[in-house]
PDB file of C-alpha atoms in Angstrom:
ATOM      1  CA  UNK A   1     -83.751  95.604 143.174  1.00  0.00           C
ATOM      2  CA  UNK A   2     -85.276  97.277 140.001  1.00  0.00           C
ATOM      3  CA  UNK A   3     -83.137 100.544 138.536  1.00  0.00           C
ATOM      4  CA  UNK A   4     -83.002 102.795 135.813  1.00  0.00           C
ATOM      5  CA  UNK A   5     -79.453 104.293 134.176  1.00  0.00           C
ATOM      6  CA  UNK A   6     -80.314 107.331 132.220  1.00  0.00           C
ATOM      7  CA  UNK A   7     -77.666 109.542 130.541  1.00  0.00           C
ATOM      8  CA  UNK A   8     -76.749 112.694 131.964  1.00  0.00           C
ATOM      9  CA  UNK A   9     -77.903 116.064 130.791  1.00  0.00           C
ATOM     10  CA  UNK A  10     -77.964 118.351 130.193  1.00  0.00           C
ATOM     11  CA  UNK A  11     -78.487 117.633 126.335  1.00  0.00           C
ATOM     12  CA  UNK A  12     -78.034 120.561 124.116  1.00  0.00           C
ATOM     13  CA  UNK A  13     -79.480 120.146 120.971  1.00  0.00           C
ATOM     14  CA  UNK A  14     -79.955 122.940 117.809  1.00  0.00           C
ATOM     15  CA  UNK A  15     -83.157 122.625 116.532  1.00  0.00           C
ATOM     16  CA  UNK A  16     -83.526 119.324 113.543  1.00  0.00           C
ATOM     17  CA  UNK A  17     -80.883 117.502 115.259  1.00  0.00           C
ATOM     18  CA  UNK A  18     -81.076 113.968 115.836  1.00  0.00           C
ATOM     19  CA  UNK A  19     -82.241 112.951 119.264  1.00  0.00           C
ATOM     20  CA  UNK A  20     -80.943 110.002 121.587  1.00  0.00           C
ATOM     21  CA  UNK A  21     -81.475 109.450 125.380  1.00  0.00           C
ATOM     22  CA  UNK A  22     -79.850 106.283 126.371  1.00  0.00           C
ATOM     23  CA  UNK A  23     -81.821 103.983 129.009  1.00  0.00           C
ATOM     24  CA  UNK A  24     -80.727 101.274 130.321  1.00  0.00           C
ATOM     25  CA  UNK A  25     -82.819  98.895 132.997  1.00  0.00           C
ATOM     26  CA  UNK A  26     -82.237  96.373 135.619  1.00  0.00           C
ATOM     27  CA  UNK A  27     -85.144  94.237 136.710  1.00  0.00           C
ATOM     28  CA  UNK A  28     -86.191  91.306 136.887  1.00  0.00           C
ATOM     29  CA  UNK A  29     -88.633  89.348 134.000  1.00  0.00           C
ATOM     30  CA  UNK A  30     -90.410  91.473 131.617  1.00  0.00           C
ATOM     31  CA  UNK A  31     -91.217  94.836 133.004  1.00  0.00           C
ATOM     32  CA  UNK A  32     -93.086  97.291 130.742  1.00  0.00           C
ATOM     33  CA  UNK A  33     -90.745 100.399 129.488  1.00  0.00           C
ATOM     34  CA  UNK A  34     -91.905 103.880 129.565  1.00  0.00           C
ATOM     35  CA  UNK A  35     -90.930 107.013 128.816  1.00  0.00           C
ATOM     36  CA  UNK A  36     -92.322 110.298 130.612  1.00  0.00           C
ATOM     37  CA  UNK A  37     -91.522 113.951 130.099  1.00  0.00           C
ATOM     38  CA  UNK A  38     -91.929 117.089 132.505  1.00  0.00           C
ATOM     39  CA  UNK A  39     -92.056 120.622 130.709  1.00  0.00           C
ATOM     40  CA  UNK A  40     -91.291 123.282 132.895  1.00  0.00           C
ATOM     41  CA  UNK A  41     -93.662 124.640 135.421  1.00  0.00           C
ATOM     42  CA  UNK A  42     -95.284 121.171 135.168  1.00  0.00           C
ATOM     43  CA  UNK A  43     -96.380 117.666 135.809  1.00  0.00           C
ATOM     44  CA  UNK A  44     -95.164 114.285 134.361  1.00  0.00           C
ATOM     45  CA  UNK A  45     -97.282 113.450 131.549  1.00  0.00           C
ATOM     46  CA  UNK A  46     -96.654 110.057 129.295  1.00  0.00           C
ATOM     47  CA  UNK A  47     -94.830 110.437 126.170  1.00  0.00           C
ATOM     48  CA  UNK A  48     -94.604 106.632 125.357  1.00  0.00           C
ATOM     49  CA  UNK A  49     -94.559 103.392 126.525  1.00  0.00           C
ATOM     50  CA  UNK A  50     -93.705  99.484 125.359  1.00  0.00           C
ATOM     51  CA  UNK A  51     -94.968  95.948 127.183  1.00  0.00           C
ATOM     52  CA  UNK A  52     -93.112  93.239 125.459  1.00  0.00           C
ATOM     53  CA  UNK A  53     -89.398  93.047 124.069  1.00  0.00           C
ATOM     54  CA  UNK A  54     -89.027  93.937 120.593  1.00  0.00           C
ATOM     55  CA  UNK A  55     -92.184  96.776 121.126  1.00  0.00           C
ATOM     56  CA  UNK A  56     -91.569  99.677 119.792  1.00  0.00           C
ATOM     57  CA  UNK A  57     -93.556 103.278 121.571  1.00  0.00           C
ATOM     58  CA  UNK A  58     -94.000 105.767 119.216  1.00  0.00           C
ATOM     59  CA  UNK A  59     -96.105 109.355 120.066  1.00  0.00           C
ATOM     60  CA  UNK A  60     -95.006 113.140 118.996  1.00  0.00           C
ATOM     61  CA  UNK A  61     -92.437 111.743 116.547  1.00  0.00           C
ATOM     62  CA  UNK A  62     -90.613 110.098 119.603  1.00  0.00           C
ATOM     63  CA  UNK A  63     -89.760 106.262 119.411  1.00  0.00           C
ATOM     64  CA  UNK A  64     -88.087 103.905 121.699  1.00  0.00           C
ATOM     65  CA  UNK A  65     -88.254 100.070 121.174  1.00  0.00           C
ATOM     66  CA  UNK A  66     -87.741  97.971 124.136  1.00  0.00           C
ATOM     67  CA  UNK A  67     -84.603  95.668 123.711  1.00  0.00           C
ATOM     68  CA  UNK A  68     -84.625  92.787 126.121  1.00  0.00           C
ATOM     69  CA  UNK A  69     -81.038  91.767 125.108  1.00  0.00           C
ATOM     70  CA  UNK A  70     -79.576  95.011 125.396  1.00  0.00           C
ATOM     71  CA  UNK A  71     -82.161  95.764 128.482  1.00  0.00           C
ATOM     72  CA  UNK A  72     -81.836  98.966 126.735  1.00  0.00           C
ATOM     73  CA  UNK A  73     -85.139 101.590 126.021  1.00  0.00           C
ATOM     74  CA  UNK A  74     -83.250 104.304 124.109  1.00  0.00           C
ATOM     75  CA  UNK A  75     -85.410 107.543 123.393  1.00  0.00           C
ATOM     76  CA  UNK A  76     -85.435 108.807 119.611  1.00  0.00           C
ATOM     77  CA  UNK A  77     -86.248 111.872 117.566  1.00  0.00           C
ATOM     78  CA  UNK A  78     -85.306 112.453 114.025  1.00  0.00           C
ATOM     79  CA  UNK A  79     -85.415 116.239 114.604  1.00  0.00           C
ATOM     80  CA  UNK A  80     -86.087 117.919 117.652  1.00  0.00           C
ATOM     81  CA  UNK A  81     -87.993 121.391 118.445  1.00  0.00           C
ATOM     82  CA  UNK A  82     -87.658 124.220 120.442  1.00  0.00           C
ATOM     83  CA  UNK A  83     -91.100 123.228 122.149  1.00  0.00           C
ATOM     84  CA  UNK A  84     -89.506 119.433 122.625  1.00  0.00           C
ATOM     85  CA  UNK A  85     -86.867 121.706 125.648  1.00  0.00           C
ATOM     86  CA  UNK A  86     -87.551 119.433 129.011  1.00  0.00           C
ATOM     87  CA  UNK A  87     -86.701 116.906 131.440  1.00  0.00           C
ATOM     88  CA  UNK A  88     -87.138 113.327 130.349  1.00  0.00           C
ATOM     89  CA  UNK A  89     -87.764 110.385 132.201  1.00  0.00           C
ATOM     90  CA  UNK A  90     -87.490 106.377 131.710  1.00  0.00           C
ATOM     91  CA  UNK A  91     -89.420 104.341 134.059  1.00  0.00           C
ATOM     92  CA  UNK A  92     -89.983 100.856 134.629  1.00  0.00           C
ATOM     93  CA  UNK A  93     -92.819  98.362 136.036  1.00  0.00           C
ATOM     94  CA  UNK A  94     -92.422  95.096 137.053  1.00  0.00           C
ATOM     95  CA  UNK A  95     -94.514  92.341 135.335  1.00  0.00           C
ATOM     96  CA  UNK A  96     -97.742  92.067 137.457  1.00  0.00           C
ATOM     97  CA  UNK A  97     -97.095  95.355 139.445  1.00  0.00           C
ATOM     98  CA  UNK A  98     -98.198  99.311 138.639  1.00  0.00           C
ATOM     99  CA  UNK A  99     -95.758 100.652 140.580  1.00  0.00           C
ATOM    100  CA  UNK A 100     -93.162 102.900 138.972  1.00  0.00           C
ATOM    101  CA  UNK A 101     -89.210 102.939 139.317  1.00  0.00           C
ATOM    102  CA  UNK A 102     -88.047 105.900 137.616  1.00  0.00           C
ATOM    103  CA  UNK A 103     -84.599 106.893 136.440  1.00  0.00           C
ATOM    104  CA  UNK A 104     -82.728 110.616 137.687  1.00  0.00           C
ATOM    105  CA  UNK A 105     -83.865 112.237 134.266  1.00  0.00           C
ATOM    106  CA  UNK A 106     -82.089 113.763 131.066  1.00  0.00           C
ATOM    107  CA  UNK A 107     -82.641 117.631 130.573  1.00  0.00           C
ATOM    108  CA  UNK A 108     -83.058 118.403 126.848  1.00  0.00           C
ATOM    109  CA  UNK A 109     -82.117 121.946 125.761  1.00  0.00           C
ATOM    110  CA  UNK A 110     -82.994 122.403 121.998  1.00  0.00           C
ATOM    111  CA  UNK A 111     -82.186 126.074 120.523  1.00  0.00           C
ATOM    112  CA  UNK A 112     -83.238 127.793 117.305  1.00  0.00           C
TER     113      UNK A 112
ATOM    114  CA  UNK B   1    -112.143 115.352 137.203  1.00  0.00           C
ATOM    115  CA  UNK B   2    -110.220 116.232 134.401  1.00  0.00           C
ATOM    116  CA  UNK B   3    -106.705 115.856 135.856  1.00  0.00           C
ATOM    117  CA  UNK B   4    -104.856 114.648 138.875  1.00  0.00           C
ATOM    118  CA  UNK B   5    -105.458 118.152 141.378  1.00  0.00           C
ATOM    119  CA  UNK B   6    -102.798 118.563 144.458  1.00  0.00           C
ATOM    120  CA  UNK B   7    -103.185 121.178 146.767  1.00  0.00           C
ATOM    121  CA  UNK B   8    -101.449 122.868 147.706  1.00  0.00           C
ATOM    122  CA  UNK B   9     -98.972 123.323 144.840  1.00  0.00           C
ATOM    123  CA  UNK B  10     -96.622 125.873 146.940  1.00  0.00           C
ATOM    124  CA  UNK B  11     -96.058 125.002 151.135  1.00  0.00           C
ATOM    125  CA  UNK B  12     -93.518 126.295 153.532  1.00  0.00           C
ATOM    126  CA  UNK B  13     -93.354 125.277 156.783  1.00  0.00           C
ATOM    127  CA  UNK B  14     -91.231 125.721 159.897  1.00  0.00           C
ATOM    128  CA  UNK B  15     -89.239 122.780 160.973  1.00  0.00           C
ATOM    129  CA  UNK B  16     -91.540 120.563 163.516  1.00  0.00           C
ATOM    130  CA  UNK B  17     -95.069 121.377 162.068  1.00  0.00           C
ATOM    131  CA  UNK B  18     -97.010 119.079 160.579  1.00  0.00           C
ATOM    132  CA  UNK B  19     -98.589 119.253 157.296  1.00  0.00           C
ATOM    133  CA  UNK B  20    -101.008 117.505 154.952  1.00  0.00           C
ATOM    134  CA  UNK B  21    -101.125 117.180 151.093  1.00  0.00           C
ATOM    135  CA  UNK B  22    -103.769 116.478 148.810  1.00  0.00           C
ATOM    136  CA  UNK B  23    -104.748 114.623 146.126  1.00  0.00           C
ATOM    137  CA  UNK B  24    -107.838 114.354 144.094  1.00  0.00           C
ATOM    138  CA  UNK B  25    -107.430 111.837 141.202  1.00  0.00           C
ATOM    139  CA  UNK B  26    -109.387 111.291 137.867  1.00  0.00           C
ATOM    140  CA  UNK B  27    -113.004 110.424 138.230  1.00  0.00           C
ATOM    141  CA  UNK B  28    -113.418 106.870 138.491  1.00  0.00           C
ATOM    142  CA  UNK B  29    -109.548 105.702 138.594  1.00  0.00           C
ATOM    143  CA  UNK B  30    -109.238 102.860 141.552  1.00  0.00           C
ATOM    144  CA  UNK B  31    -105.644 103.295 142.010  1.00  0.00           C
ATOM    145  CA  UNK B  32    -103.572 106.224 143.818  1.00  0.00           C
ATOM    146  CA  UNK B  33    -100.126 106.692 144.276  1.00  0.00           C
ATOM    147  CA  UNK B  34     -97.796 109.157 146.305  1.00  0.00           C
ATOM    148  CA  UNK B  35     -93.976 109.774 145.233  1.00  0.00           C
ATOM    149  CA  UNK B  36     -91.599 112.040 146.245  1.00  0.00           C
ATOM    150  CA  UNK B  37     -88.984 113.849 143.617  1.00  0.00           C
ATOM    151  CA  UNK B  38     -86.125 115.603 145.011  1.00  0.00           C
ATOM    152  CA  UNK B  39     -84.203 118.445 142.925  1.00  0.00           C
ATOM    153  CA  UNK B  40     -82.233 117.159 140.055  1.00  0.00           C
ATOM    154  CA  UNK B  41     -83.497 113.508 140.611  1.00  0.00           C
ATOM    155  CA  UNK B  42     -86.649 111.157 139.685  1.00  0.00           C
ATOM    156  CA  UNK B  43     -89.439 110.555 141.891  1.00  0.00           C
ATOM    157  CA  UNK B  44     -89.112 107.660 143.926  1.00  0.00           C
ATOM    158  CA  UNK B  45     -92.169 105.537 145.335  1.00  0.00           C
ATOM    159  CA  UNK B  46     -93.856 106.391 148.601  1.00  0.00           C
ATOM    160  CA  UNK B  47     -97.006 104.183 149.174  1.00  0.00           C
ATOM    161  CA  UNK B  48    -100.285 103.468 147.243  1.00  0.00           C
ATOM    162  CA  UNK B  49    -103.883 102.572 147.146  1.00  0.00           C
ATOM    163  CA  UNK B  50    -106.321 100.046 145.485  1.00  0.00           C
ATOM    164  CA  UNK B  51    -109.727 101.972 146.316  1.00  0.00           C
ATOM    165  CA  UNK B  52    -109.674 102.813 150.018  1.00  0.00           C
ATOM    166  CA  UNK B  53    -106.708 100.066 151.005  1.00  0.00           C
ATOM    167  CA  UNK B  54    -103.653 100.708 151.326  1.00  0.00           C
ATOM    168  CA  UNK B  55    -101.527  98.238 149.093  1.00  0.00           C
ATOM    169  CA  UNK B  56     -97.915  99.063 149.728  1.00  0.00           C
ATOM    170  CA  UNK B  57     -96.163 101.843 152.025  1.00  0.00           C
ATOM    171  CA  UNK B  58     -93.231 100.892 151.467  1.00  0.00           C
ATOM    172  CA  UNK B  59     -91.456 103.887 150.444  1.00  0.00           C
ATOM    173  CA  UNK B  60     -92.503 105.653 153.402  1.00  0.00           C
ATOM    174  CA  UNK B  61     -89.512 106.870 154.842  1.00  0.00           C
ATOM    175  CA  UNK B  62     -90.171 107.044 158.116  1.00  0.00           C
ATOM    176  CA  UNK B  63     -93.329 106.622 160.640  1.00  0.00           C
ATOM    177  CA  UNK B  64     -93.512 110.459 160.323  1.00  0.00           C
ATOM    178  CA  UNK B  65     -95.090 109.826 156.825  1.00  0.00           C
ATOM    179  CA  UNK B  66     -98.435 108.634 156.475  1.00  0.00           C
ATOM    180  CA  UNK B  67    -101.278 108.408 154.235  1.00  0.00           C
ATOM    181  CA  UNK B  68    -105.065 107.217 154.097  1.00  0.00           C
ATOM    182  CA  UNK B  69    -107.912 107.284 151.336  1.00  0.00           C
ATOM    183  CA  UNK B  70    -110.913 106.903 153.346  1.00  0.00           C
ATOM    184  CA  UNK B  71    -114.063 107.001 150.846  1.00  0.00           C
ATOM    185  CA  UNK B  72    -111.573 105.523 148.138  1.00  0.00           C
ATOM    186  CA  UNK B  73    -111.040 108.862 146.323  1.00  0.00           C
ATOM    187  CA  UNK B  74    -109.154 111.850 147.707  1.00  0.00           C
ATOM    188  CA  UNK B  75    -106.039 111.280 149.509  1.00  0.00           C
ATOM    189  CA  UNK B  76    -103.770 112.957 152.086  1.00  0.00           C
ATOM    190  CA  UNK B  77    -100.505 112.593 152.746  1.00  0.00           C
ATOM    191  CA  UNK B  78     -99.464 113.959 156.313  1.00  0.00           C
ATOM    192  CA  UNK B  79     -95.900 114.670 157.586  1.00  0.00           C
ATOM    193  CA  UNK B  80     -95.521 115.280 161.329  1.00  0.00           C
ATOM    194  CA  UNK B  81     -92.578 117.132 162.651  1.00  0.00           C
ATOM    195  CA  UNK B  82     -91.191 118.084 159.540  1.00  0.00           C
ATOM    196  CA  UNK B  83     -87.411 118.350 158.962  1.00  0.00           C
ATOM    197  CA  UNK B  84     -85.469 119.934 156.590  1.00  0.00           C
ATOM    198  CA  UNK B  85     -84.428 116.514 154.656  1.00  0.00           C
ATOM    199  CA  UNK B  86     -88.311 116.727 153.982  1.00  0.00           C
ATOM    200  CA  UNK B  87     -88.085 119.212 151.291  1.00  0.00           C
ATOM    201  CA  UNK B  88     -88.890 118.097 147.866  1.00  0.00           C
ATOM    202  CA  UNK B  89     -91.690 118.173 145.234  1.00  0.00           C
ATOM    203  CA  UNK B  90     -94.507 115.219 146.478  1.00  0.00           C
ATOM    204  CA  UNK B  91     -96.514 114.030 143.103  1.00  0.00           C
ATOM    205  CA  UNK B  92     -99.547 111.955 143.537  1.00  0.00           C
ATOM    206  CA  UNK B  93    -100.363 110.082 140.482  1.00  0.00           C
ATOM    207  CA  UNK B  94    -104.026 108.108 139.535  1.00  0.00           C
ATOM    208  CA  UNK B  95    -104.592 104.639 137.241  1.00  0.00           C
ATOM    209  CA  UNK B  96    -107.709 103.358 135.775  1.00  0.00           C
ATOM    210  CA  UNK B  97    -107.807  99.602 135.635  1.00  0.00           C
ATOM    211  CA  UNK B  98    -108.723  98.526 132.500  1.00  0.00           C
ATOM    212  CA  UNK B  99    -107.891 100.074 128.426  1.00  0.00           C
ATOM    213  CA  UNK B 100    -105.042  99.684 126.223  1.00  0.00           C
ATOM    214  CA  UNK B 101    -102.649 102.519 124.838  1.00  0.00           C
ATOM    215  CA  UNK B 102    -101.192 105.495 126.693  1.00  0.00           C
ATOM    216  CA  UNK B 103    -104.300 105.812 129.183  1.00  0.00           C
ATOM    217  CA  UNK B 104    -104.775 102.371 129.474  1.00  0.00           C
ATOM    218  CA  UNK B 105    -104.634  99.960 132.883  1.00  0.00           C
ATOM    219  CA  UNK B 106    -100.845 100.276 133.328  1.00  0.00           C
ATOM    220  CA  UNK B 107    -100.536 104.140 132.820  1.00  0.00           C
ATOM    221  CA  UNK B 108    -100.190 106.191 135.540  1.00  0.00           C
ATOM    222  CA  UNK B 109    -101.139 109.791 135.269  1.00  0.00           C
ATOM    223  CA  UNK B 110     -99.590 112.264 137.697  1.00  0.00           C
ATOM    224  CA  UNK B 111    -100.675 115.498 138.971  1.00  0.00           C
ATOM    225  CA  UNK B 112     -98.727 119.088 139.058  1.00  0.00           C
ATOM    226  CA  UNK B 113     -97.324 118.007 142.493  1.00  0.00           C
ATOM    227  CA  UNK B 114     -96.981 119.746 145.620  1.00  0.00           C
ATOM    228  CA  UNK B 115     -93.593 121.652 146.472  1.00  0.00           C
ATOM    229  CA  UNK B 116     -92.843 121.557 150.093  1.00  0.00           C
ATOM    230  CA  UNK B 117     -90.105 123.215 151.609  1.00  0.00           C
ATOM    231  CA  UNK B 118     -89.006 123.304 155.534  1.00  0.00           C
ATOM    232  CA  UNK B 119     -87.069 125.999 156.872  1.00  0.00           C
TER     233      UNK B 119
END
């Protein structure tokens, strides 16, 4: 079936460091890639998201571009924030389906 | 609405009752989904709707877990007998069906979630 490998966290980060959250997929076809973050005390919301290989999603100074030959959707930021502290998530969805298959999630820690 | 609104967001039960979650989704979004995050991991699928039909339950781990959209809008999610195991944050999540870009047709948007826990 469909999975998603994530890196473990936590990640600790100082504040302007250079961001990477390795995701790797397994699925079948060409699944669209996304990328979802949970602050604390709330809900998922969408940070990015990519349809086709060689897409890259790009929102908040985030960027991942979906590699089919890799099957690899590898988060990005060139220098983190305090604020940018949460749990992220890479998720998958099969071509022609909306479901979701998430991965176990990276926690972020980013300090001044 | 604005958002995706569960209720309620905090529940603890005894082991054996039942209970019911809620979900009302963005205004005019056909598709609902329940899934089920336990600490430390991602959510994982539990069933969905198109409308008021039920496309895939799936995920449903058990026949103690069901769920129903009747007028094609708010949904419950009931667990009977509740067990311990049961404990976990449930998210509901809504999808429109057509638009490009991060609210577009293959974007799900989830709600706060509910946290359930069973003593």
């Amino acid at each position: 079936g469909d999975s998603v490998t994530q890196m473990e966290g936590p990640v600790t980060l100082s504040e302007e460091a250079f961001l990477t959250i390795n995701c790797t997929y397994t699925a079948t076809g060409y699944p669209s890639l996304f990328w979802y973050v949970q602050y604390p005390g709330e809900g998922l919301q969408l940070l990015l998201k990519a349809t086709k290989a060689d897409d890259k999603g790009s929102n908040k100074g985030f960027e991942a571009t979906y590699r089919k030959e890799t099957t690899s959707f590898h988060l990005e930021k060139g220098s983190v924030q305090v604020s940018d502290s949460a749990v992220y998530f890479c998720a998958l969805s099969p071509s022609g389906y909306s479901t979701l298959t998430f991965g176990k999630g990276t926690m972020l820690l980013v300090s001044p | 609405g604005a958002g995706v609104s569960q209720s309620p967001r905090y529940k603890v039960t005894k082991r054996g009752q039942d209970v019911a979650l809620r979900c009302d989704p963005i205004s005019g979004h056909v598709s609902l989904y329940w899934y089920r995050q336990a600490l430390g991991q991602g959510p994982e699928f539990l069933t969905y709707f198109n409308y008021e039909a039920q496309q895939d339950k799936s995920g449903l781990p058990n026949d103690r877990f069901s769920a129903e959209r009747p007028e094609g809008s708010i949904s419950t999610l009931t667990i009977q007998r509740t067990e311990q195991r049961d404990s976990a944050m449930y998210r509901c999540a809504s999808r429109q069906n057509s638009g490009t870009g991060l609210s577009g047709a293959n974007v799900l948007t989830f709600g706060a979630g509910s946290r359930l826990t069973v003593l």
